[in-house]
Short mmCIF file of C-alpha atoms in Angstrom, two decimals:
data_model
loop_
_atom_site.label_atom_id
_atom_site.label_comp_id
_atom_site.label_asym_id
_atom_site.label_seq_id
_atom_site.Cartn_x
_atom_site.Cartn_y
_atom_site.Cartn_z
CA MET O 1 5.70 14.66 5.43
CA GLU O 2 7.92 13.77 8.39
CA GLU O 3 7.01 10.95 10.77
CA SER O 4 6.45 13.37 13.67
CA GLU O 5 3.85 15.31 11.65
CA ALA O 6 2.15 12.08 10.56
CA ARG O 7 2.10 10.95 14.20
CA ARG O 8 0.36 14.21 15.20
CA CYS O 9 -2.22 13.70 12.43
CA ALA O 10 -2.82 10.11 13.57
CA GLU O 11 -3.31 11.21 17.18
CA GLU O 12 -5.74 13.96 16.17
CA PHE O 13 -7.69 11.42 14.11
CA GLY O 14 -7.60 8.86 16.93
CA ARG O 15 -9.01 11.42 19.35
CA THR O 16 -12.05 11.79 17.07
CA LEU O 17 -12.69 8.05 17.43
CA THR O 18 -12.76 7.95 21.24
CA ASP O 19 -13.49 10.47 23.95
CA CYS O 20 -11.24 8.52 26.36
CA TRP O 21 -7.84 9.12 24.65
CA ASP O 22 -6.24 10.78 27.69
CA GLU O 23 -8.12 8.80 30.34
CA TRP O 24 -7.08 5.46 28.79
CA ALA O 25 -3.55 6.71 27.91
CA PHE O 26 -3.65 5.65 24.25
CA LYS O 27 -0.27 4.97 22.64
CA LEU O 28 0.75 5.09 18.97
CA GLY O 29 3.21 2.64 17.42
CA LEU O 30 4.75 2.84 13.94
CA VAL O 31 3.64 0.04 11.58
CA ALA O 32 4.62 1.31 8.12
CA THR O 33 6.58 4.16 6.56
CA PRO O 34 6.12 5.89 3.17
CA THR O 35 9.21 4.28 1.70
CA SER O 36 7.35 1.01 1.34
CA LYS O 37 3.68 1.93 0.79
CA GLY O 38 3.39 5.74 0.42
CA VAL O 39 1.65 6.02 3.78
CA TYR O 40 2.48 6.03 7.46
CA GLY O 41 0.67 3.44 9.54
CA PHE O 42 0.26 3.64 13.31
CA THR O 43 -1.16 1.16 15.78
CA TRP O 44 -3.15 2.75 18.57
CA HIS O 45 -4.14 1.01 21.75
CA PRO O 46 -5.31 1.90 25.24
CA THR O 47 -3.17 1.20 28.27
CA ALA O 48 -4.01 0.64 31.92
CA LYS O 49 -2.15 0.28 35.21
CA ASP O 50 -2.18 -2.80 37.37
CA GLU O 51 -2.35 -2.82 41.18
CA GLN O 52 1.39 -2.08 41.39
CA GLY O 53 1.10 0.90 39.02
CA ARG O 54 2.79 -0.81 36.06
CA GLN O 55 1.39 0.22 32.67
CA PHE O 56 0.27 -2.49 30.22
CA ARG O 57 -1.45 -2.68 26.84
CA VAL O 58 -5.19 -3.30 26.75
CA GLY O 59 -6.61 -4.56 23.46
CA GLY O 60 -6.01 -2.87 20.14
CA ASN O 61 -7.61 -1.41 17.03
CA TRP O 62 -7.09 -1.42 13.28
CA PRO O 63 -4.09 0.84 12.57
CA ILE O 64 -4.51 4.46 11.53
CA ILE O 65 -3.21 5.20 8.02
CA VAL O 66 -1.86 8.68 7.25
CA ASP O 67 -1.41 9.65 3.60
CA GLN O 68 2.13 10.98 3.13
CA GLY O 69 1.10 13.64 0.61
CA THR O 70 -2.15 14.97 2.06
CA GLY O 71 -2.10 14.05 5.76
CA ALA O 72 -5.56 12.50 5.36
CA CYS O 73 -6.25 9.78 7.94
CA ARG O 74 -8.38 6.65 8.01
CA LEU O 75 -8.39 3.20 9.56
CA VAL O 76 -7.04 0.09 7.82
CA HIS O 77 -9.85 -1.68 5.95
CA GLY O 78 -9.62 -5.25 7.18
CA MET O 79 -7.10 -8.07 7.24
CA LYS O 80 -6.27 -7.99 3.52
CA GLU O 81 -5.10 -4.38 3.72
CA MET O 82 -3.31 -5.07 7.01
CA THR O 83 -1.43 -7.92 5.34
CA THR O 84 -0.48 -5.68 2.41
CA LEU O 85 0.59 -2.90 4.75
CA THR O 86 2.85 -5.09 6.86
CA GLY O 87 4.22 -7.01 3.87
CA MET O 88 3.40 -10.36 5.43
CA SER O 89 1.56 -13.29 3.90
CA GLY O 90 -1.07 -13.18 6.63
CA VAL O 91 0.05 -16.48 8.15
CA GLY O 92 2.32 -16.66 11.17
CA MET O 93 3.85 -13.71 12.95
CA ILE O 94 2.90 -10.16 11.95
CA ARG O 95 5.94 -8.01 12.73
CA PHE O 96 5.68 -4.35 13.64
CA HIS O 97 8.49 -1.79 13.99
CA ASP O 98 7.90 -1.86 17.77
CA ALA O 99 9.58 -5.13 18.72
CA GLY O 100 7.32 -5.42 21.77
CA THR O 101 4.16 -5.53 19.66
CA HIS O 102 3.43 -8.89 18.07
CA ARG O 103 0.30 -10.78 17.19
CA ARG O 104 0.29 -14.47 16.39
CA ARG O 105 -2.26 -15.92 14.01
CA ARG O 106 -2.87 -19.61 13.79
CA ASN O 107 -4.14 -21.21 10.64
CA GLY O 108 -7.08 -23.27 11.90
CA ARG O 109 -5.30 -24.39 15.10
#
């Protein structure tokens, strides 16, 4: 399955999770590709516009996982799977393919 097809599957699945997909201008971002885990992973988050009309990210959700072979979609099941998916130890910076999307975790600080 190509990334573009997986992205379409992820969007279709995401639309079943919220009736505000278009209104809130949800965006998908690539987290993982099949070469590493056998699945595509996509972040999905709503966006909004400020008073000057600039678009910005609002919140986030567990990534959508798309099975490379079947196209079946589901959400990531918690932090342990997220850590496995991103290949990180779960401490410090979690890096995504989209360089503008980062989340910092602090260990008890």
